[in-house]
Coordinates of C-alpha atoms (C1' of nucleotides) in Angstrom, one line a residue:
Chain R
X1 CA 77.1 96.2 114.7
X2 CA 80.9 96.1 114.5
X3 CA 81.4 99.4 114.5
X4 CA 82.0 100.0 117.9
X5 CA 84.3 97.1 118.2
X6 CA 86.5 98.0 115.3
X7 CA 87.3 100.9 117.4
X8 CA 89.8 98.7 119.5
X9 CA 92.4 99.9 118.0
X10 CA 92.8 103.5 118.8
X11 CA 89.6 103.0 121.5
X12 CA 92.8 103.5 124.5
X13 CA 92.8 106.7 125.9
X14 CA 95.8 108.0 126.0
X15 CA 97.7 108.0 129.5
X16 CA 101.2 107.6 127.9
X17 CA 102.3 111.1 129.4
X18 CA 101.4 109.8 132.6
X19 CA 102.8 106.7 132.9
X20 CA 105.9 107.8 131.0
X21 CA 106.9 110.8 133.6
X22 CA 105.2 108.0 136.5
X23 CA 108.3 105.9 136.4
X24 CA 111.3 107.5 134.3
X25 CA 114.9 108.2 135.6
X26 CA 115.6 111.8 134.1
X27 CA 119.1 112.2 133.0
X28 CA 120.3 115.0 131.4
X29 CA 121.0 114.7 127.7
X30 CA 124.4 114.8 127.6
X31 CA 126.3 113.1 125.1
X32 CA 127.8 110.7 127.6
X33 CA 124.6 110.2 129.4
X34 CA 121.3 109.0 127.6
X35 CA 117.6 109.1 129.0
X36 CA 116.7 106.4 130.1
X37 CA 113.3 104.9 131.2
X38 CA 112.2 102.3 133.6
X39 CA 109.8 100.4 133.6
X40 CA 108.4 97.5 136.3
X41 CA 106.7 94.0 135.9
X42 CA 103.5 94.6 133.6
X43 CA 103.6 98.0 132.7
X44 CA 103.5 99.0 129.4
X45 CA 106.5 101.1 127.6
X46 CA 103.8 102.4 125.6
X47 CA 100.5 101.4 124.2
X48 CA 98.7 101.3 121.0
X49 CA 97.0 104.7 120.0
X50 CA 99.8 106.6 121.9
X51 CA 101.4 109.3 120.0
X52 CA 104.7 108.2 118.3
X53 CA 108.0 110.7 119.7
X54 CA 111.1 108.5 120.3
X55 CA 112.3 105.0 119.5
X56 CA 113.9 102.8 122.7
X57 CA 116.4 100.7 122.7
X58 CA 116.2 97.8 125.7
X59 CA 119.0 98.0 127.8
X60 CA 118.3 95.4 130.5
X61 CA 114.9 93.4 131.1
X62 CA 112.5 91.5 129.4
X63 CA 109.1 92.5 127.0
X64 CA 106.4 91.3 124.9
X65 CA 104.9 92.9 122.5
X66 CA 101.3 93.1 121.7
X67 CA 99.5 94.0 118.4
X68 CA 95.5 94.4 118.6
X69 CA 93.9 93.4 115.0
X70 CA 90.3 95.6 114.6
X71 CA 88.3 92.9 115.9
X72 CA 89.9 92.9 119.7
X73 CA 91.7 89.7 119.7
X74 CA 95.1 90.6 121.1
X75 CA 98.4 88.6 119.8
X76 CA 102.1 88.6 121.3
X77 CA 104.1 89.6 118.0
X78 CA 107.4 89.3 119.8
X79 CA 109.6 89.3 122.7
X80 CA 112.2 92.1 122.6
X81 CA 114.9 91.9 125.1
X82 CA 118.4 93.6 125.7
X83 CA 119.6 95.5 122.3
X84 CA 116.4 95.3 120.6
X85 CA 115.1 98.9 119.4
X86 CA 111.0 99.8 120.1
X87 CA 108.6 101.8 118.6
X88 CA 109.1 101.4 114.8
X89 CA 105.9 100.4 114.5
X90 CA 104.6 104.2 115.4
X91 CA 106.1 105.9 112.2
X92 CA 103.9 105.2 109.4
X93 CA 100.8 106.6 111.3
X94 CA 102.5 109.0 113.9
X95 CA 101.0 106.9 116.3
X96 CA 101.8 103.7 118.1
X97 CA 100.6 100.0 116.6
X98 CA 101.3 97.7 119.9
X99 CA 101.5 97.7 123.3
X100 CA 104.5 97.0 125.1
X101 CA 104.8 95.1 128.3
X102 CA 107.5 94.2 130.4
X103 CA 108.0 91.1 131.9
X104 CA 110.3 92.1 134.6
X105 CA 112.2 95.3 135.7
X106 CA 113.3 96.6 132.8
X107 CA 115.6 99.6 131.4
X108 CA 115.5 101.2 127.6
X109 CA 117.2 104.0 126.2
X110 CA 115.2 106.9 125.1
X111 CA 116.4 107.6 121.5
X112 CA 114.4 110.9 120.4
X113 CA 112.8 110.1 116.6
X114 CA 113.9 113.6 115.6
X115 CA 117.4 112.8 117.1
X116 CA 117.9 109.6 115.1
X117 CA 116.7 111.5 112.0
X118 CA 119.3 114.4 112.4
X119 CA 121.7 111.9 113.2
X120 CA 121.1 110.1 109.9
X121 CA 121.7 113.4 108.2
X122 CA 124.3 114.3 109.3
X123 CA 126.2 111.0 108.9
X124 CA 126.7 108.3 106.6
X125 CA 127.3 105.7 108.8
X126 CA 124.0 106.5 111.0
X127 CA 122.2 106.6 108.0
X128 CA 123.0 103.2 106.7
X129 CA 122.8 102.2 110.5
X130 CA 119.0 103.4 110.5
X131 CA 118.2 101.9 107.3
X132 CA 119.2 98.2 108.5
X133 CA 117.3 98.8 111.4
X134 CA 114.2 99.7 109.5
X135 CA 115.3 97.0 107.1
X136 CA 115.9 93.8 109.9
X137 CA 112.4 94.5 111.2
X138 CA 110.9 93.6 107.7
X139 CA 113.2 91.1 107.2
X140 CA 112.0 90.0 110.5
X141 CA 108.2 90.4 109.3
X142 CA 109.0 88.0 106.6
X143 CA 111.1 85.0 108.6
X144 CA 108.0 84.7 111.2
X145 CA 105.2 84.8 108.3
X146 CA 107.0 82.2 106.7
X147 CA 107.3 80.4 109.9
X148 CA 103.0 80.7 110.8
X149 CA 101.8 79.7 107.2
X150 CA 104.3 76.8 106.3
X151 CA 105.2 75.2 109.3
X152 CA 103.5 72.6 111.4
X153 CA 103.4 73.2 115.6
X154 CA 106.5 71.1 116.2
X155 CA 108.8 73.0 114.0
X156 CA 107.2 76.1 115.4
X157 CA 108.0 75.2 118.8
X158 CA 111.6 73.4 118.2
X159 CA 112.4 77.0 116.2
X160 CA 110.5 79.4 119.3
X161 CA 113.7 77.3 121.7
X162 CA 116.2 77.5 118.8
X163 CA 116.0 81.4 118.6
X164 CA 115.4 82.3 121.7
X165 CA 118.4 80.2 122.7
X166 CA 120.9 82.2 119.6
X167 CA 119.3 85.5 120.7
X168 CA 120.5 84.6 124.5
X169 CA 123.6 83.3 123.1
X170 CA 124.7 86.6 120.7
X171 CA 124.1 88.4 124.6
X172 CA 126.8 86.6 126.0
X173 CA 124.3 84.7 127.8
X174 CA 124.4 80.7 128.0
X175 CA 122.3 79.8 124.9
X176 CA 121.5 76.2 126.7
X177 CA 120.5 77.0 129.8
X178 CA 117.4 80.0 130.0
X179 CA 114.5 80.8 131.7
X180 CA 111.7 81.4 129.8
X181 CA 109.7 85.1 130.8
X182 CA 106.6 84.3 129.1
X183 CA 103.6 82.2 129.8
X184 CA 103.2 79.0 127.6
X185 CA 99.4 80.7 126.2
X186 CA 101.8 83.9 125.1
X187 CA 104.2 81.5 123.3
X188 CA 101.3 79.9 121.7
X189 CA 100.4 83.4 120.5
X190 CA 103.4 84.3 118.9
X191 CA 103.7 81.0 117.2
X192 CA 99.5 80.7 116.5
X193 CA 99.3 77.9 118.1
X194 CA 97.3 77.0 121.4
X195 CA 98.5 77.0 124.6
X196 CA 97.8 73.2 125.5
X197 CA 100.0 72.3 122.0
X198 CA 102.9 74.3 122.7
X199 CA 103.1 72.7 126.8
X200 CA 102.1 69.3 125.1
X201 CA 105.3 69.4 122.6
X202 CA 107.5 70.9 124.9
X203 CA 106.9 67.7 127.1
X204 CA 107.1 65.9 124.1
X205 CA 110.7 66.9 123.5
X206 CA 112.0 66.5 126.8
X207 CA 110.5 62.5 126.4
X208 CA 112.9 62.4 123.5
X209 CA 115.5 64.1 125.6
X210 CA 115.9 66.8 123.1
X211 CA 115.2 69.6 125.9
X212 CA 114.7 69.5 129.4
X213 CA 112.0 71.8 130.8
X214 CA 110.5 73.0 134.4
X215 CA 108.2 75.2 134.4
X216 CA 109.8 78.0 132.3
X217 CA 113.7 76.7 132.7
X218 CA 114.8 75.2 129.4
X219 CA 117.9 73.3 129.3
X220 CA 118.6 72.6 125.3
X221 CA 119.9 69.1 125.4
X222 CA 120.0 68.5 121.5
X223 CA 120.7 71.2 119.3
X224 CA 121.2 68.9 116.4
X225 CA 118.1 67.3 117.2
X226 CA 115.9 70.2 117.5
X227 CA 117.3 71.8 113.9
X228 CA 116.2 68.5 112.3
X229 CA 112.6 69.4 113.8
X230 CA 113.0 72.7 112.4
X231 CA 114.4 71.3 108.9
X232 CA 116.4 74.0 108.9
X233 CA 120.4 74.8 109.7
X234 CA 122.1 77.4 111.9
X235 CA 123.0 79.3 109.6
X236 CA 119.8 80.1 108.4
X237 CA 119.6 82.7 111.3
X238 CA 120.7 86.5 110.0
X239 CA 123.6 87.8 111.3
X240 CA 124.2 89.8 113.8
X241 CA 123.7 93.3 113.3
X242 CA 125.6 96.3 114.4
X243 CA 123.5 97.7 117.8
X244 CA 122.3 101.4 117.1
X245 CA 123.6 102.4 121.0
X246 CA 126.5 101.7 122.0
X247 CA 126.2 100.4 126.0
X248 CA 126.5 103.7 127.7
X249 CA 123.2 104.8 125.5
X250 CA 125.4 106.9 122.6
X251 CA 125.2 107.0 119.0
X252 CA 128.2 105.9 117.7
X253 CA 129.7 108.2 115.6
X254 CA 132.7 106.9 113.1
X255 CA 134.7 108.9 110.6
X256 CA 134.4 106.7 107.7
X257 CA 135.5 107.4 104.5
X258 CA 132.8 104.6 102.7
X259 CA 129.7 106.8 101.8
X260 CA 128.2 104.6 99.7
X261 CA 124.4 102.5 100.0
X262 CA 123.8 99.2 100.9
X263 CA 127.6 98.5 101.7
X264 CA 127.5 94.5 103.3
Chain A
X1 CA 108.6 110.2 125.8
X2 CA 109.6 113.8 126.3
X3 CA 106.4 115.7 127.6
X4 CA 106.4 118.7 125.3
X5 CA 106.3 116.6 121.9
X6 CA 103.7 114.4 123.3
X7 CA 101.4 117.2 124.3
X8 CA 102.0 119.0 120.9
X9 CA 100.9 115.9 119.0
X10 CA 98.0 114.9 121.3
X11 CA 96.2 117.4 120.2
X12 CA 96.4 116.8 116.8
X13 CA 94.2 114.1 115.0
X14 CA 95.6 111.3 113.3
X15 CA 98.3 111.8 110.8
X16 CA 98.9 114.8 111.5
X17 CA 102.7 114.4 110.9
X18 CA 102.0 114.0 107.0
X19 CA 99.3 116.1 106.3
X20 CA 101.3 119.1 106.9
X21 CA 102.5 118.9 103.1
X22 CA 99.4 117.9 101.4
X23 CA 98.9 121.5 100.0
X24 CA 102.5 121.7 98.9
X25 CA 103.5 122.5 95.4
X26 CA 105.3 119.7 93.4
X27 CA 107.6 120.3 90.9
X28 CA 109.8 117.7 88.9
X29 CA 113.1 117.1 90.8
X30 CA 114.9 116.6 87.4
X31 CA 112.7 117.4 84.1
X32 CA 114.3 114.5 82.3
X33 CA 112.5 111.5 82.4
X34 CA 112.9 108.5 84.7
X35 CA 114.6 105.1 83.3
X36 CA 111.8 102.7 83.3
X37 CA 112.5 98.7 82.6
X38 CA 110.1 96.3 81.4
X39 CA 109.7 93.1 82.4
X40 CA 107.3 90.0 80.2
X41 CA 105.4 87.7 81.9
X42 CA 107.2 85.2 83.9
X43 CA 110.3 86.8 83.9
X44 CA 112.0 88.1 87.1
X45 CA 112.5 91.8 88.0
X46 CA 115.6 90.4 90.8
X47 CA 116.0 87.3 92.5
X48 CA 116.7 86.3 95.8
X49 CA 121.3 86.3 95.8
X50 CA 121.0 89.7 93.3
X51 CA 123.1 92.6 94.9
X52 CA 121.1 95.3 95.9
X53 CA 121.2 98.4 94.2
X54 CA 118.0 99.8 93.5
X55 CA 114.1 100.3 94.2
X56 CA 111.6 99.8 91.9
X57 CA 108.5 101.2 91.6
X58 CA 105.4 99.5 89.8
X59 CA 104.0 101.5 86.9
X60 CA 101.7 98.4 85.6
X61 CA 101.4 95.1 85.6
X62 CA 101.1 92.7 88.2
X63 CA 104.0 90.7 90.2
X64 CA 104.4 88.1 92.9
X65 CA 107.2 87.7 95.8
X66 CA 108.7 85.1 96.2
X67 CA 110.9 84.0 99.8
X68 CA 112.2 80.8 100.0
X69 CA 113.3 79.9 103.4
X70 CA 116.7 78.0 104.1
X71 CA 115.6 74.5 103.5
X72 CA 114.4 75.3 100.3
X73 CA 110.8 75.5 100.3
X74 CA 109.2 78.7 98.6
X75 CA 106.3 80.8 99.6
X76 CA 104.6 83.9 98.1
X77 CA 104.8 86.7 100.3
X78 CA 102.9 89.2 98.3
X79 CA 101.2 90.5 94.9
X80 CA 102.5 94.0 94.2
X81 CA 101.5 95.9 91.9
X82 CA 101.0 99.3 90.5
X83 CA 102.5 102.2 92.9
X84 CA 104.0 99.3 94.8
X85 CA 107.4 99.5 96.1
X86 CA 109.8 96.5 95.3
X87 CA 113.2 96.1 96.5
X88 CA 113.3 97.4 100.4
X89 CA 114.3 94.2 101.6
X90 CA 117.7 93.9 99.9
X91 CA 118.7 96.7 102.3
X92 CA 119.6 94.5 104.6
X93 CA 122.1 92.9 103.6
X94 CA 122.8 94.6 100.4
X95 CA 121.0 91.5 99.0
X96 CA 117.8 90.7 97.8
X97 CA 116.0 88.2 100.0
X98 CA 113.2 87.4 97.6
X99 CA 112.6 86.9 93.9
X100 CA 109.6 88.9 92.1
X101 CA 108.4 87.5 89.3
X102 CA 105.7 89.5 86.8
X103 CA 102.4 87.8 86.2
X104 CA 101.8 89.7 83.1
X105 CA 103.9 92.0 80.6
X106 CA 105.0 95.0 83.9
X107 CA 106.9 98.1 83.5
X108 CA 108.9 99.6 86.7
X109 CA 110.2 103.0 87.5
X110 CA 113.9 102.4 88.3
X111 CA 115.0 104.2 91.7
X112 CA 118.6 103.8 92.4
X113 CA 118.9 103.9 96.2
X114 CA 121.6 106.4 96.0
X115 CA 119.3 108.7 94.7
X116 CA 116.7 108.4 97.2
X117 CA 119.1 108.2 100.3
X118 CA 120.6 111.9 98.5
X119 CA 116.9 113.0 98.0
X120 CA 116.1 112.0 101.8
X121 CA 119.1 113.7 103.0
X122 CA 117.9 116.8 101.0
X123 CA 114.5 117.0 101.4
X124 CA 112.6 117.2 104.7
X125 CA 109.5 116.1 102.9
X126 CA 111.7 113.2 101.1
X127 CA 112.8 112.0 104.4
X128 CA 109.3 111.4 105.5
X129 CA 108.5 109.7 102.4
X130 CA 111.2 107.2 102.8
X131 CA 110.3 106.8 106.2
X132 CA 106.5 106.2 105.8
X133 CA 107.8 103.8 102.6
X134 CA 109.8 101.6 105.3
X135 CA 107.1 101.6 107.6
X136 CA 104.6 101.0 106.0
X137 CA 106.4 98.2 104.4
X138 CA 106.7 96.8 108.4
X139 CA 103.3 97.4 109.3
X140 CA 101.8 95.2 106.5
X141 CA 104.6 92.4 107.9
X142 CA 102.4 92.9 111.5
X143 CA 98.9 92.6 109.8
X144 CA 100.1 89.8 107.8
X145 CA 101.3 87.5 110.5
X146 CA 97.9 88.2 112.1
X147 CA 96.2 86.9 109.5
X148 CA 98.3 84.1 109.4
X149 CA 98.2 82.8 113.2
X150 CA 94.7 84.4 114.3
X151 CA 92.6 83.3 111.7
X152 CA 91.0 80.7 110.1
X153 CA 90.6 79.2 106.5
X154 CA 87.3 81.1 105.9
X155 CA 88.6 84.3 107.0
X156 CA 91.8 84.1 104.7
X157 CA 90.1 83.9 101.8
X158 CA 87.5 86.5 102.4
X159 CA 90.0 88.6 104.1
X160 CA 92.3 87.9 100.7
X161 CA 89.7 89.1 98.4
X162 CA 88.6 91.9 100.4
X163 CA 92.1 93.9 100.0
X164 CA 92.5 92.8 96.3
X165 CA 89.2 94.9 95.5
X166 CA 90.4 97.4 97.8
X167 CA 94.2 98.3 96.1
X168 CA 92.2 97.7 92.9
X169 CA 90.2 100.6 94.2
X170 CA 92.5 102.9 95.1
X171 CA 94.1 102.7 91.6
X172 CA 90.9 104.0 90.4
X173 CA 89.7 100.6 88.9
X174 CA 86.7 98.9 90.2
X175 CA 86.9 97.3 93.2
X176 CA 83.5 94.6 92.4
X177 CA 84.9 93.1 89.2
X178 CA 88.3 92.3 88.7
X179 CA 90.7 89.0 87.7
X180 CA 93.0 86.9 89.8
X181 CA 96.4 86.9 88.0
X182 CA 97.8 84.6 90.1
X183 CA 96.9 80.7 90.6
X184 CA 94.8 79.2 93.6
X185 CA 98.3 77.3 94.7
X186 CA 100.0 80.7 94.6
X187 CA 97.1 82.0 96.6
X188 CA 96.7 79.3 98.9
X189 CA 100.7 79.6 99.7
X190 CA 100.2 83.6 100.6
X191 CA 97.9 82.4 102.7
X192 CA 99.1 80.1 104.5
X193 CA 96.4 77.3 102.7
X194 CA 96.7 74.4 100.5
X195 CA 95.4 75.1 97.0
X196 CA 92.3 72.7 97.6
X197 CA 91.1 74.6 100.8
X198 CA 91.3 78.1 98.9
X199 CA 89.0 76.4 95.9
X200 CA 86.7 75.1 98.1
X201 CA 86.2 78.5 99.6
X202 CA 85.9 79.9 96.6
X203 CA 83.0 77.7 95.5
X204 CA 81.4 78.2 99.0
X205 CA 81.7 81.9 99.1
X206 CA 79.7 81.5 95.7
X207 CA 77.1 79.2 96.9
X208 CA 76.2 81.1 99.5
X209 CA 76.2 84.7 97.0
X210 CA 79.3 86.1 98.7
X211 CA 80.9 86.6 95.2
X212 CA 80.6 85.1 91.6
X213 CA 83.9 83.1 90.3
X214 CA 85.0 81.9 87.6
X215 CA 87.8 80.5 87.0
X216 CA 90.3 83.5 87.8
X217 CA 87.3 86.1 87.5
X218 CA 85.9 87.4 90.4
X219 CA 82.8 89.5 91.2
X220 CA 82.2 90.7 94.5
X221 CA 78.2 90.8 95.4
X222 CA 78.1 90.8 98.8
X223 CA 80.6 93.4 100.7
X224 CA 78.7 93.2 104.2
X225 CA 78.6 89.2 104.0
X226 CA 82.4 89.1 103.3
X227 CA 83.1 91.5 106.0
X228 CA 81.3 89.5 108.6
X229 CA 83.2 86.2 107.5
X230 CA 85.9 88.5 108.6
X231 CA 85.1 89.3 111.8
X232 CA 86.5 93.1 111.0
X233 CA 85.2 96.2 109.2
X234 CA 86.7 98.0 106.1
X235 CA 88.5 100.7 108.0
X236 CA 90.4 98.3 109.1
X237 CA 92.1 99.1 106.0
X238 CA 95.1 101.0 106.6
X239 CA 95.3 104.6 105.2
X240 CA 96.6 105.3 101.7
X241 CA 99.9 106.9 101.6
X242 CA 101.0 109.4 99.7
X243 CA 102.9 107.9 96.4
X244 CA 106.6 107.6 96.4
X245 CA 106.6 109.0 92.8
X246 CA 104.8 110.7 90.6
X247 CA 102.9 109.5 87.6
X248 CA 105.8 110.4 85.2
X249 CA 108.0 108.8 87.5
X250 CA 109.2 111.9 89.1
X251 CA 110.5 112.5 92.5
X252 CA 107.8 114.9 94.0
X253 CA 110.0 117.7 95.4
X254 CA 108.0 120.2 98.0
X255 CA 109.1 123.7 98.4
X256 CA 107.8 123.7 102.2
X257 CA 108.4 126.6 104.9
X258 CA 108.4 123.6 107.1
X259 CA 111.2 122.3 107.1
X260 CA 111.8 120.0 110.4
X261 CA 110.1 116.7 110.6
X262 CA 107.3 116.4 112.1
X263 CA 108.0 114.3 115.1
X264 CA 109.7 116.3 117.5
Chain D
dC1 C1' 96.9 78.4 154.5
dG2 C1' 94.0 79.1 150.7
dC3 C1' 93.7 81.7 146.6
dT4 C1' 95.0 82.5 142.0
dA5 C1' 97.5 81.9 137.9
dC6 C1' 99.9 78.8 135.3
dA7 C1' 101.0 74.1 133.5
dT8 C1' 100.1 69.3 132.3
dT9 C1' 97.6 65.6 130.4
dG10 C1' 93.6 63.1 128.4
dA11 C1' 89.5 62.6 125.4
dT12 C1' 87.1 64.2 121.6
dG13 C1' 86.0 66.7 117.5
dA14 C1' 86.5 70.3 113.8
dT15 C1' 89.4 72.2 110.5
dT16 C1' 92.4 71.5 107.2
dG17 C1' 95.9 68.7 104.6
dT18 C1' 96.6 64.8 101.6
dC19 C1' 95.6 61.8 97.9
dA20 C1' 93.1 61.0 93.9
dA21 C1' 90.1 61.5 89.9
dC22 C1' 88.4 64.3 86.6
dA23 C1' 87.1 68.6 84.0
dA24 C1' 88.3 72.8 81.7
dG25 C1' 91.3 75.7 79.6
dT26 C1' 95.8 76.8 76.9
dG27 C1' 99.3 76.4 73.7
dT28 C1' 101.9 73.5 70.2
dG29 C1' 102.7 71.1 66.3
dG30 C1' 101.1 68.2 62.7
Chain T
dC1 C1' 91.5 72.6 62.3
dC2 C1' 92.2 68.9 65.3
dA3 C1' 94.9 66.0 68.4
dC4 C1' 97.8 66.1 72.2
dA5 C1' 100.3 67.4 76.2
dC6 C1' 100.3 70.3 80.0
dT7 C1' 98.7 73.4 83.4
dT8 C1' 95.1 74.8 86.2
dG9 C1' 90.8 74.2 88.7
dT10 C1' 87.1 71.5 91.0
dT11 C1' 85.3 68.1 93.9
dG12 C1' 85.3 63.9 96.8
dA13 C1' 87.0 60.6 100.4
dC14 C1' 89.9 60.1 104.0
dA15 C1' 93.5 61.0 107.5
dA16 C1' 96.4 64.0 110.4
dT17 C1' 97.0 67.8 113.0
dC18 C1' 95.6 70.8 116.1
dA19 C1' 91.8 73.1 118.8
dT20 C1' 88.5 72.6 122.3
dC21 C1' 86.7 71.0 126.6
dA22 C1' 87.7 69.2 131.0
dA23 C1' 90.1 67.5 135.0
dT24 C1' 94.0 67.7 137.8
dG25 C1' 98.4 69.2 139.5
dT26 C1' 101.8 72.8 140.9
dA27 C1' 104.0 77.1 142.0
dG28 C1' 103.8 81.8 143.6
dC29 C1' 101.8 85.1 146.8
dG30 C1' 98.9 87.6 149.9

DNA sequence: CGCTACATTGATGATTGTCAACAAGTGTGG
DNA sequence: CCACACTTGTTGACAATCATCAATGTAGCG
């Protein structure tokens, strides 16, 4: 009966090598010059069941990522964008969790596993560096659950604008004028809602003058307003964490005298 | 992803990174034994503000998480309990985020973080373990907010009981009979649920000879008919992973030949 | 230009939250 | 041992939110 379904999950065959030589710029792995991969409107980085080797870190474009529960219904679980590292998700089973897709031309950093694990060896501060990456993605986990079961759609929504405005922001990007990459059904994903709630409420907040919206350009009118939505504050977003690449696709490697755990 | 680590792990089947160690010998890594601290019922093991310091691993007893959000309002995140891992989310920021609170008299394993970070730096088999612990500790974060946005009432519930008797299985206790520790509010919150809805359920699932409740004790008499509600299958269950310690609270130490890890 | 995907808006209904009453269990102190 | 307060659980009636169905509009793209 639902056996075959409940497949769905590793059920892709695996065509990562393919795809991953298909469209990569080879660079040799020098110090000053990182791997990196490109990847083109709707093509997945890498999909779920594909065998988990390197982490990426985004250096230009747009994605979404996609988990698959057993039963085949597919739901957005984020959208990573510039700085963001990919491919935790692969290390507890040795193989991948979610699909990645981008939404436009985009550029990552191949960061070899084994690499960042050597790295972490050999050095305190890539150590504690790797652990708050491993640590901000649970602490991430827990911010979103909170904001599915204990929110109603227009907090989700006015929160959805609110973040993806400070992530935009803490890019040196304008954090009140954007263009959203997604379609308004993946938004409703993310933020399990529908897709005719989430185009009904943005309207609804550009009647109270809160936003403006076209299509997918937001222009936030109202911060104020919108964190009142929310019920939240500013300040209730995490700060900003160090990136694990510097631009030019290196591990930043500091002489520090501090060696110990969990330093703030 | 480089070609020749993807090839190499194709052809292996799934988690095929750990099971290289399974055969390993363990041996004490200190023969003295581990500080353990007890906590009585209702008290907290840390709260959300506590500086971070420390893991904890369950030994007995049962405990909620707590994580309020900014504006104050509080929601259970999970139930650990025995072998459960408890303080990874103070990484961070060197803070914990959460407060866990013991349902009934608990006793922990104390793990100061120090000790693991030295052990993971040491140990090729260590590393892993922390790894694994971190990711596994994301993954349930992914299936989580699935459950929250993807799913309805019904499907909670079921779903909720469904994983109980399943971690009450794998400790070796059965998995038909068991009792709620916590109240229908504080499942209902986990959930995502007012208290009313999961009560209702409850009754329902009885009526129609899913399970037998009463009051906080529940026997499960129908695994199929819960499943279905479900719309999955029980190995949708993620794998059990290899304990962090040992019953005696020990560090497991593994004299391997193979000493790289496993993802190349 | 027409096709297709995406977005908006309205009407309607189902699911779930809210409010309320009551029952059952638990612990305390007289 | 019983009375009492208090917490927890059950069940009902009703309302609000949000999903569903449907129609129409709009933008991108060959």
């Amino acid at each position: 009966m639902s056996g075959s379904s409940a497949k769905a999950l590793r059920a892709r065959p695996v065509a990562a090598a393919d795809s991953a030589t298909a469209s990569s710029i080879v660079t040799p792995l020098k110090p000053a010059n990182r791997t990196r991969r490109r990847v083109r409107r709707g093509e997945t980085l890498f999909g779920a069941g594909d065998p988990f080797g390197t982490l990426f870190v985004v250096r230009a474009g747009h994605f979404k990522s996609l988990a698959s529960s057993a039963n085949g219904q597919v739901q957005v679980t984020g959208f990573p964008m510039a700085a963001d590292v990919l491919g935790l998700d692969g290390i507890d089973t040795g193989f991948h969790q979610c699909d990645i897709v981008a939404f436009d031309i985009a550029e990552v950093f191949v960061l070899p596993f084994a690499e960042c694990e050597q790295w972490a060896r050999d050095n305190a501060h890539g150590q504690r560096l790797m652990r708050r990456m491993f640590a901000r993605e649970i602490t991430r986990g827990h911010d979103h659950m909170l904001l599915l079961s204990a929110t109603r759609a227009e907090q989700r929504v006015a929160m959805f604008l609110l973040e993806l405005s400070e992530r935009y922001r803490r890019l040196g990007e304008s954090r009140s004028r954007f263009a959203l990459r997604m379609t308004r059904q993946e938004i409703g994903s993310y933020l399990g809602l529908q897709l005719e709630t989430v185009s009904r409420l943005l309207s609804h907040f550009q009647r109270e003058g809160f936003i403006q919206v076209q299509g997918r350009e937001i222009s936030m009118l109202d911060f104020p307003g919108l964190w009142q939505l929310t019920g939240h504050t500013p300040d209730s977003f995490r700060p900003m964490i160090e990136p694990i690449l510097d631009a030019q696709g290196n591990l930043p490697l500091v002489a520090d005298a501090d060696n110990g755990p969990a330093h703030r």
